[in-house]
mmCIF file of C-alpha atoms in Angstrom:
data_model
loop_
_atom_site.group_PDB
_atom_site.id
_atom_site.type_symbol
_atom_site.label_atom_id
_atom_site.label_comp_id
_atom_site.label_asym_id
_atom_site.label_seq_id
_atom_site.Cartn_x
_atom_site.Cartn_y
_atom_site.Cartn_z
ATOM 1 C CA MET A 1 -77.161 55.824 -108.514
ATOM 2 C CA ALA A 2 -76.809 52.096 -107.873
ATOM 3 C CA LEU A 3 -79.926 50.004 -107.485
ATOM 4 C CA PRO A 4 -80.362 48.119 -104.202
ATOM 5 C CA GLY A 5 -78.465 44.862 -104.115
ATOM 6 C CA THR A 6 -76.122 45.663 -107.023
ATOM 7 C CA ASN A 7 -72.359 45.109 -106.867
ATOM 8 C CA ALA A 8 -71.748 48.849 -107.081
ATOM 9 C CA GLU A 9 -73.901 49.480 -104.026
ATOM 10 C CA GLN A 10 -72.295 46.626 -102.109
ATOM 11 C CA LYS A 11 -68.823 48.006 -102.810
ATOM 12 C CA GLU A 12 -69.934 51.491 -101.732
ATOM 13 C CA ASP A 13 -71.392 50.099 -98.495
ATOM 14 C CA ARG A 14 -68.159 48.201 -97.850
ATOM 15 C CA ARG A 15 -66.027 51.335 -98.312
ATOM 16 C CA ASP A 16 -68.036 53.079 -95.601
ATOM 17 C CA ARG A 17 -68.237 50.160 -93.159
ATOM 18 C CA LEU A 18 -66.652 50.749 -89.744
ATOM 19 C CA ILE A 19 -65.274 48.156 -87.361
ATOM 20 C CA GLN A 20 -67.917 47.210 -84.791
ATOM 21 C CA LEU A 21 -66.608 45.803 -81.528
ATOM 22 C CA CYS A 22 -68.836 43.390 -79.623
ATOM 23 C CA ASN A 23 -67.848 44.778 -76.238
ATOM 24 C CA PRO A 24 -69.607 47.774 -74.590
ATOM 25 C CA ASN A 25 -66.830 48.065 -72.009
ATOM 26 C CA ILE A 26 -64.381 49.530 -74.524
ATOM 27 C CA ALA A 27 -66.362 52.781 -74.835
ATOM 28 C CA THR A 28 -66.014 53.465 -71.090
ATOM 29 C CA MET A 29 -62.243 52.970 -70.883
ATOM 30 C CA LYS A 30 -60.080 56.059 -70.450
ATOM 31 C CA GLU A 31 -57.124 54.250 -71.978
ATOM 32 C CA ASP A 32 -56.886 51.061 -73.994
ATOM 33 C CA ILE A 33 -53.464 49.435 -73.805
ATOM 34 C CA LEU A 34 -52.784 47.090 -76.708
ATOM 35 C CA TYR A 35 -50.169 45.282 -74.679
ATOM 36 C CA HIS A 36 -48.910 42.737 -77.217
ATOM 37 C CA PHE A 37 -48.488 45.454 -79.867
ATOM 38 C CA ASN A 38 -46.826 47.914 -77.473
ATOM 39 C CA LEU A 39 -49.432 50.510 -78.484
ATOM 40 C CA SER A 40 -51.950 52.540 -76.472
ATOM 41 C CA THR A 41 -54.734 55.025 -77.105
ATOM 42 C CA SER A 42 -53.055 57.492 -74.731
ATOM 43 C CA THR A 43 -49.497 57.285 -76.076
ATOM 44 C CA HIS A 44 -50.148 56.837 -79.798
ATOM 45 C CA ASP A 45 -52.302 58.747 -82.286
ATOM 46 C CA LEU A 46 -53.945 55.657 -83.756
ATOM 47 C CA PRO A 47 -56.163 57.515 -86.292
ATOM 48 C CA ALA A 48 -53.082 59.288 -87.662
ATOM 49 C CA MET A 49 -51.058 56.085 -87.757
ATOM 50 C CA PHE A 50 -53.656 53.717 -89.162
ATOM 51 C CA GLY A 51 -56.710 55.693 -90.305
ATOM 52 C CA ASP A 52 -55.970 55.108 -94.002
ATOM 53 C CA VAL A 53 -55.622 51.323 -93.723
ATOM 54 C CA LYS A 54 -57.845 49.459 -96.195
ATOM 55 C CA PHE A 55 -56.221 46.023 -96.280
ATOM 56 C CA VAL A 56 -55.013 43.996 -93.311
ATOM 57 C CA CYS A 57 -52.976 40.922 -94.214
ATOM 58 C CA VAL A 58 -51.947 38.524 -91.476
ATOM 59 C CA GLY A 59 -49.674 35.493 -91.472
ATOM 60 C CA GLY A 60 -47.936 33.296 -88.961
ATOM 61 C CA SER A 61 -44.303 34.109 -89.673
ATOM 62 C CA PRO A 62 -42.753 37.516 -88.855
ATOM 63 C CA SER A 63 -40.256 37.187 -91.700
ATOM 64 C CA ARG A 64 -43.002 36.260 -94.163
ATOM 65 C CA MET A 65 -45.045 39.335 -93.267
ATOM 66 C CA LYS A 66 -41.992 41.573 -93.579
ATOM 67 C CA ALA A 67 -41.303 40.087 -97.009
ATOM 68 C CA PHE A 68 -44.940 40.658 -97.969
ATOM 69 C CA SER A 69 -44.698 44.325 -96.969
ATOM 70 C CA LYS A 70 -41.631 44.784 -99.144
ATOM 71 C CA TYR A 71 -43.376 42.997 -101.983
ATOM 72 C CA MET A 72 -46.432 45.260 -101.682
ATOM 73 C CA ALA A 73 -44.249 48.362 -101.586
ATOM 74 C CA THR A 74 -42.751 47.300 -104.918
ATOM 75 C CA GLU A 75 -46.147 46.397 -106.378
ATOM 76 C CA LEU A 76 -47.658 49.743 -105.332
ATOM 77 C CA GLY A 77 -44.614 51.760 -106.390
ATOM 78 C CA LEU A 78 -43.924 53.059 -102.879
ATOM 79 C CA ASP A 79 -40.475 53.975 -101.603
ATOM 80 C CA LEU A 80 -39.231 52.526 -98.318
ATOM 81 C CA PRO A 81 -36.855 54.673 -96.230
ATOM 82 C CA GLY A 82 -33.532 52.880 -96.363
ATOM 83 C CA GLY A 83 -35.178 50.076 -98.298
ATOM 84 C CA GLU A 84 -36.690 48.643 -95.109
ATOM 85 C CA CYS A 85 -40.151 48.453 -93.536
ATOM 86 C CA PRO A 86 -39.984 49.601 -89.893
ATOM 87 C CA ASN A 87 -41.626 47.276 -87.387
ATOM 88 C CA ILE A 88 -44.372 49.264 -85.653
ATOM 89 C CA CYS A 89 -44.382 46.759 -82.768
ATOM 90 C CA VAL A 90 -40.651 47.121 -82.186
ATOM 91 C CA GLY A 91 -41.162 47.392 -78.413
ATOM 92 C CA THR A 92 -42.409 43.805 -78.132
ATOM 93 C CA ASP A 93 -41.271 40.431 -79.433
ATOM 94 C CA ARG A 94 -44.754 38.878 -79.592
ATOM 95 C CA TYR A 95 -45.858 40.137 -83.007
ATOM 96 C CA VAL A 96 -44.555 42.283 -85.846
ATOM 97 C CA MET A 97 -46.484 44.908 -87.798
ATOM 98 C CA PHE A 98 -45.573 46.725 -91.007
ATOM 99 C CA LYS A 99 -47.485 49.397 -92.910
ATOM 100 C CA VAL A 100 -47.060 50.187 -96.599
ATOM 101 C CA GLY A 101 -49.562 52.749 -97.849
ATOM 102 C CA PRO A 102 -53.052 51.382 -97.142
ATOM 103 C CA VAL A 103 -51.747 47.849 -96.514
ATOM 104 C CA LEU A 104 -51.059 46.624 -92.979
ATOM 105 C CA SER A 105 -49.150 43.360 -92.495
ATOM 106 C CA VAL A 106 -49.200 41.649 -89.090
ATOM 107 C CA SER A 107 -47.809 38.330 -87.849
ATOM 108 C CA HIS A 108 -50.072 36.145 -85.715
ATOM 109 C CA GLY A 109 -47.875 33.294 -84.546
ATOM 110 C CA MET A 110 -49.025 29.686 -84.634
ATOM 111 C CA GLY A 111 -52.408 28.316 -83.594
ATOM 112 C CA ILE A 112 -55.791 29.612 -82.475
ATOM 113 C CA PRO A 113 -54.695 31.132 -79.114
ATOM 114 C CA SER A 114 -51.921 33.220 -80.646
ATOM 115 C CA MET A 115 -54.162 34.329 -83.516
ATOM 116 C CA ALA A 116 -56.995 35.224 -81.110
ATOM 117 C CA ILE A 117 -54.787 37.404 -78.909
ATOM 118 C CA MET A 118 -53.473 39.269 -81.924
ATOM 119 C CA LEU A 119 -56.965 39.712 -83.395
ATOM 120 C CA HIS A 120 -58.460 41.137 -80.213
ATOM 121 C CA GLU A 121 -55.865 43.899 -80.221
ATOM 122 C CA LEU A 122 -55.856 44.378 -83.999
ATOM 123 C CA LEU A 123 -59.636 44.789 -84.153
ATOM 124 C CA LYS A 124 -59.534 47.261 -81.266
ATOM 125 C CA MET A 125 -56.706 49.163 -82.944
ATOM 126 C CA LEU A 126 -58.685 49.481 -86.192
ATOM 127 C CA TYR A 127 -61.718 50.581 -84.182
ATOM 128 C CA HIS A 128 -59.781 53.251 -82.286
ATOM 129 C CA ALA A 129 -58.189 54.400 -85.556
ATOM 130 C CA ARG A 130 -61.714 54.844 -86.995
ATOM 131 C CA CYS A 131 -60.826 52.791 -90.053
ATOM 132 C CA SER A 132 -63.527 52.142 -92.640
ATOM 133 C CA GLY A 133 -63.862 49.810 -95.584
ATOM 134 C CA VAL A 134 -61.188 47.418 -94.337
ATOM 135 C CA THR A 135 -60.676 43.949 -95.806
ATOM 136 C CA ALA A 136 -58.783 41.283 -93.828
ATOM 137 C CA ILE A 137 -56.931 38.364 -95.428
ATOM 138 C CA ARG A 138 -54.948 35.575 -93.815
ATOM 139 C CA ILE A 139 -51.994 34.491 -95.966
ATOM 140 C CA GLY A 140 -50.517 31.171 -94.935
ATOM 141 C CA THR A 141 -49.345 27.625 -95.488
ATOM 142 C CA SER A 142 -51.248 24.413 -95.003
ATOM 143 C CA GLY A 143 -51.403 20.699 -95.688
ATOM 144 C CA GLY A 144 -53.520 19.752 -98.664
ATOM 145 C CA ILE A 145 -55.976 16.874 -99.012
ATOM 146 C CA GLY A 146 -55.999 15.419 -102.512
ATOM 147 C CA LEU A 147 -54.227 18.421 -104.017
ATOM 148 C CA GLU A 148 -50.911 18.804 -105.777
ATOM 149 C CA PRO A 149 -48.315 20.467 -103.489
ATOM 150 C CA GLY A 150 -48.124 24.164 -104.292
ATOM 151 C CA SER A 151 -51.868 24.450 -104.913
ATOM 152 C CA VAL A 152 -53.539 27.496 -103.359
ATOM 153 C CA VAL A 153 -56.792 27.095 -101.427
ATOM 154 C CA ILE A 154 -59.231 29.985 -100.992
ATOM 155 C CA THR A 155 -61.335 29.056 -97.979
ATOM 156 C CA GLN A 156 -65.095 28.902 -98.328
ATOM 157 C CA GLN A 157 -65.728 27.874 -94.719
ATOM 158 C CA ALA A 158 -63.411 27.125 -91.827
ATOM 159 C CA VAL A 159 -64.544 23.908 -90.155
ATOM 160 C CA ASP A 160 -63.675 22.182 -86.887
ATOM 161 C CA ALA A 161 -62.395 18.638 -86.339
ATOM 162 C CA CYS A 162 -65.945 17.296 -86.872
ATOM 163 C CA PHE A 163 -66.247 19.282 -90.142
ATOM 164 C CA GLN A 164 -68.724 21.782 -88.677
ATOM 165 C CA PRO A 165 -68.442 25.492 -89.648
ATOM 166 C CA GLN A 166 -68.064 26.718 -86.094
ATOM 167 C CA LEU A 167 -65.600 27.726 -83.404
ATOM 168 C CA GLU A 168 -66.282 26.438 -79.917
ATOM 169 C CA GLN A 169 -64.752 28.188 -76.912
ATOM 170 C CA VAL A 170 -65.306 27.989 -73.169
ATOM 171 C CA VAL A 171 -65.919 31.461 -71.693
ATOM 172 C CA LEU A 172 -66.411 31.740 -67.923
ATOM 173 C CA GLY A 173 -67.011 28.000 -67.814
ATOM 174 C CA LYS A 174 -69.741 28.140 -70.468
ATOM 175 C CA ARG A 175 -69.651 26.805 -74.021
ATOM 176 C CA VAL A 176 -69.765 29.565 -76.646
ATOM 177 C CA VAL A 177 -70.129 28.669 -80.333
ATOM 178 C CA ARG A 178 -69.557 31.130 -83.174
ATOM 179 C CA ARG A 179 -70.013 30.686 -86.920
ATOM 180 C CA THR A 180 -66.936 30.623 -89.144
ATOM 181 C CA ASP A 181 -68.306 31.846 -92.459
ATOM 182 C CA LEU A 182 -66.050 33.922 -94.682
ATOM 183 C CA ASP A 183 -67.000 36.636 -97.164
ATOM 184 C CA ALA A 184 -68.438 34.983 -100.286
ATOM 185 C CA ARG A 185 -67.777 37.974 -102.537
ATOM 186 C CA LEU A 186 -64.116 38.018 -101.523
ATOM 187 C CA VAL A 187 -63.866 34.336 -102.399
ATOM 188 C CA ARG A 188 -65.215 35.044 -105.896
ATOM 189 C CA GLU A 189 -62.959 38.059 -106.417
ATOM 190 C CA LEU A 190 -59.855 36.199 -105.256
ATOM 191 C CA MET A 191 -60.679 33.278 -107.531
ATOM 192 C CA GLN A 192 -61.001 35.713 -110.430
ATOM 193 C CA CYS A 193 -57.617 37.181 -109.514
ATOM 194 C CA SER A 194 -56.131 33.694 -109.661
ATOM 195 C CA ALA A 195 -57.608 33.296 -113.148
ATOM 196 C CA ASP A 196 -56.058 36.655 -114.091
ATOM 197 C CA LEU A 197 -52.628 35.429 -113.000
ATOM 198 C CA ASP A 198 -53.055 31.909 -114.424
ATOM 199 C CA ASP A 199 -49.822 31.002 -112.658
ATOM 200 C CA PHE A 200 -50.593 28.144 -110.238
ATOM 201 C CA PRO A 201 -53.502 25.810 -109.412
ATOM 202 C CA THR A 202 -56.112 27.433 -107.179
ATOM 203 C CA VAL A 203 -59.280 25.923 -105.710
ATOM 204 C CA VAL A 204 -62.109 26.985 -103.428
ATOM 205 C CA GLY A 205 -62.790 24.604 -100.563
ATOM 206 C CA ASN A 206 -63.347 24.228 -96.862
ATOM 207 C CA THR A 207 -60.398 24.488 -94.488
ATOM 208 C CA LEU A 208 -60.050 22.172 -91.498
ATOM 209 C CA CYS A 209 -58.805 24.199 -88.531
ATOM 210 C CA THR A 210 -57.210 22.024 -85.845
ATOM 211 C CA LEU A 211 -55.858 22.577 -82.360
ATOM 212 C CA ASP A 212 -52.387 21.232 -83.065
ATOM 213 C CA PHE A 213 -50.017 20.129 -85.825
ATOM 214 C CA TYR A 214 -49.640 16.456 -84.953
ATOM 215 C CA GLU A 215 -52.485 14.423 -83.406
ATOM 216 C CA GLY A 216 -55.098 17.033 -84.286
ATOM 217 C CA GLN A 217 -54.167 16.654 -87.948
ATOM 218 C CA GLY A 218 -53.867 12.864 -87.853
ATOM 219 C CA ARG A 219 -50.104 12.737 -88.250
ATOM 220 C CA LEU A 220 -48.294 9.493 -87.496
ATOM 221 C CA ASP A 221 -44.920 11.118 -86.758
ATOM 222 C CA GLY A 222 -45.551 12.971 -83.476
ATOM 223 C CA ALA A 223 -44.294 12.056 -80.010
ATOM 224 C CA LEU A 224 -47.757 10.616 -79.286
ATOM 225 C CA CYS A 225 -49.952 8.578 -81.614
ATOM 226 C CA CYS A 226 -52.860 6.272 -80.727
ATOM 227 C CA TYR A 227 -54.215 5.485 -84.221
ATOM 228 C CA THR A 228 -53.172 3.680 -87.377
ATOM 229 C CA GLU A 229 -52.434 4.663 -90.958
ATOM 230 C CA GLN A 230 -55.839 3.245 -91.885
ATOM 231 C CA ASP A 231 -57.536 5.388 -89.219
ATOM 232 C CA LYS A 232 -55.761 8.458 -90.555
ATOM 233 C CA GLN A 233 -56.689 7.726 -94.165
ATOM 234 C CA GLU A 234 -60.343 7.181 -93.274
ATOM 235 C CA TYR A 235 -60.469 10.496 -91.420
ATOM 236 C CA LEU A 236 -58.758 12.488 -94.178
ATOM 237 C CA ARG A 237 -61.001 10.939 -96.834
ATOM 238 C CA ALA A 238 -64.060 11.793 -94.735
ATOM 239 C CA ALA A 239 -62.758 15.372 -94.538
ATOM 240 C CA HIS A 240 -62.327 15.469 -98.310
ATOM 241 C CA ALA A 241 -65.873 14.174 -98.766
ATOM 242 C CA ALA A 242 -67.056 17.033 -96.509
ATOM 243 C CA GLY A 243 -65.469 19.561 -98.868
ATOM 244 C CA VAL A 244 -62.207 20.033 -96.953
ATOM 245 C CA ARG A 245 -59.216 20.716 -99.181
ATOM 246 C CA ASN A 246 -56.594 21.821 -96.678
ATOM 247 C CA ILE A 247 -55.660 21.807 -92.992
ATOM 248 C CA GLU A 248 -54.173 24.552 -90.815
ATOM 249 C CA MET A 249 -54.557 25.980 -87.297
ATOM 250 C CA GLU A 250 -55.903 29.553 -87.388
ATOM 251 C CA SER A 251 -58.741 29.995 -89.896
ATOM 252 C CA SER A 252 -61.693 29.324 -87.575
ATOM 253 C CA VAL A 253 -60.936 32.025 -85.019
ATOM 254 C CA PHE A 254 -59.948 34.432 -87.795
ATOM 255 C CA ALA A 255 -63.271 33.879 -89.563
ATOM 256 C CA ALA A 256 -65.349 33.991 -86.381
ATOM 257 C CA MET A 257 -63.848 37.162 -84.922
ATOM 258 C CA CYS A 258 -63.741 39.121 -88.181
ATOM 259 C CA SER A 259 -67.349 38.206 -88.937
ATOM 260 C CA ALA A 260 -68.503 39.196 -85.435
ATOM 261 C CA CYS A 261 -66.948 42.651 -85.873
ATOM 262 C CA GLY A 262 -68.271 43.254 -89.386
ATOM 263 C CA LEU A 263 -64.890 42.869 -91.091
ATOM 264 C CA PRO A 264 -64.988 41.125 -94.501
ATOM 265 C CA ALA A 265 -62.360 38.398 -94.383
ATOM 266 C CA ALA A 266 -60.746 35.721 -96.522
ATOM 267 C CA VAL A 267 -58.173 32.967 -96.025
ATOM 268 C CA VAL A 268 -55.657 32.148 -98.766
ATOM 269 C CA CYS A 269 -53.202 29.320 -98.057
ATOM 270 C CA VAL A 270 -50.785 27.317 -100.161
ATOM 271 C CA THR A 271 -50.498 23.565 -99.629
ATOM 272 C CA LEU A 272 -46.984 22.276 -98.905
ATOM 273 C CA LEU A 273 -47.846 18.578 -99.284
ATOM 274 C CA ASP A 274 -50.723 16.186 -99.914
ATOM 275 C CA ARG A 275 -51.568 14.645 -96.538
ATOM 276 C CA LEU A 276 -53.029 11.583 -98.235
ATOM 277 C CA GLN A 277 -49.487 10.809 -99.401
ATOM 278 C CA GLY A 278 -47.564 11.482 -96.181
ATOM 279 C CA ASP A 279 -47.006 13.560 -93.071
ATOM 280 C CA GLN A 280 -43.576 15.156 -93.376
ATOM 281 C CA ILE A 281 -42.688 18.165 -95.496
ATOM 282 C CA CYS A 282 -39.792 16.986 -97.640
ATOM 283 C CA SER A 283 -39.664 19.470 -100.526
ATOM 284 C CA PRO A 284 -36.397 21.442 -100.941
ATOM 285 C CA HIS A 285 -36.222 24.852 -99.260
ATOM 286 C CA GLU A 286 -36.200 26.743 -102.552
ATOM 287 C CA VAL A 287 -39.371 24.926 -103.657
ATOM 288 C CA LEU A 288 -41.139 25.682 -100.382
ATOM 289 C CA ASP A 289 -40.034 29.317 -100.606
ATOM 290 C CA GLU A 290 -41.614 29.638 -104.050
ATOM 291 C CA TYR A 291 -44.799 27.944 -102.811
ATOM 292 C CA GLN A 292 -45.078 30.433 -99.938
ATOM 293 C CA GLN A 293 -44.888 33.335 -102.371
ATOM 294 C CA ARG A 294 -47.981 32.168 -104.254
ATOM 295 C CA PRO A 295 -50.610 33.438 -101.777
ATOM 296 C CA GLN A 296 -48.665 36.697 -101.568
ATOM 297 C CA ARG A 297 -48.765 37.145 -105.335
ATOM 298 C CA LEU A 298 -52.484 36.349 -105.450
ATOM 299 C CA VAL A 299 -53.374 38.712 -102.601
ATOM 300 C CA GLY A 300 -51.047 41.383 -103.974
ATOM 301 C CA HIS A 301 -52.846 41.227 -107.317
ATOM 302 C CA PHE A 302 -56.206 41.449 -105.538
ATOM 303 C CA ILE A 303 -55.089 44.550 -103.616
ATOM 304 C CA LYS A 304 -53.757 46.297 -106.717
ATOM 305 C CA LYS A 305 -56.905 45.473 -108.648
ATOM 306 C CA SER A 306 -59.119 46.698 -105.776
ATOM 307 C CA LEU A 307 -57.223 49.975 -105.458
ATOM 308 C CA ALA A 308 -57.379 50.543 -109.216
ATOM 309 C CA GLY A 309 -61.154 50.108 -109.151
ATOM 310 C CA ALA A 310 -61.761 52.203 -106.012
#
């Protein structure tokens, strides 16, 4: 029997952990329509479809998540009918969803609003499916700060534009602030997996989550710009001093919502450029394609290692 506080006990507790929704209204609903997934509790047997899910991997691009599903099928030695992963959300064009064994891959689009909509319905789906012991990981791309392009960043904390680990929303006209901490044990395990692979540079750092790609990230090449190169450099260097190593647009809401519902979560993103050196992504397509596979390989190794030790 494991002693209290040991890793063995923590892993056992995690295997048994259920999704906890922070909404008492759900329990009183006769039917829950997951509109953007084209799923419903009355038309689909969600426990049968998703009850064995242990890993949920999300990413912005539909094609990237389809490729990740195929990659995981190969890594886990699973056959795909016709060599293809069927899109579970085929009745809608908002998101895509693929399932390979215990691994669910879902696209989330671009930015906090699109991610939030997807997460509301994904968390409810996992709840209705009575899933337990689920781990959630965002796989994505980002701009680096002071890192070599192609470096992978495992997020310690998602921070806002003022480098605070929080997500601020306005709900019914009132300011609501949620913490954006990510699972520390997952960070350590993913970093160990990177050491196992020893294939590309990987760091742990904070991730700056912004509201847009251009002004919010201090770019000088958007349609609007009211600051100078010096202003941009000062801001990015202040971010680096605050522990920020990359910039993207979804990590804060992902961290906040997963944490609120008791879902251990991590963010693993590759950097496509060093923002201290420029704003535009100029690397050849084949180089960028290889970069984008790096988080997939790292997370795939983590999943295989986790399943082997289960």
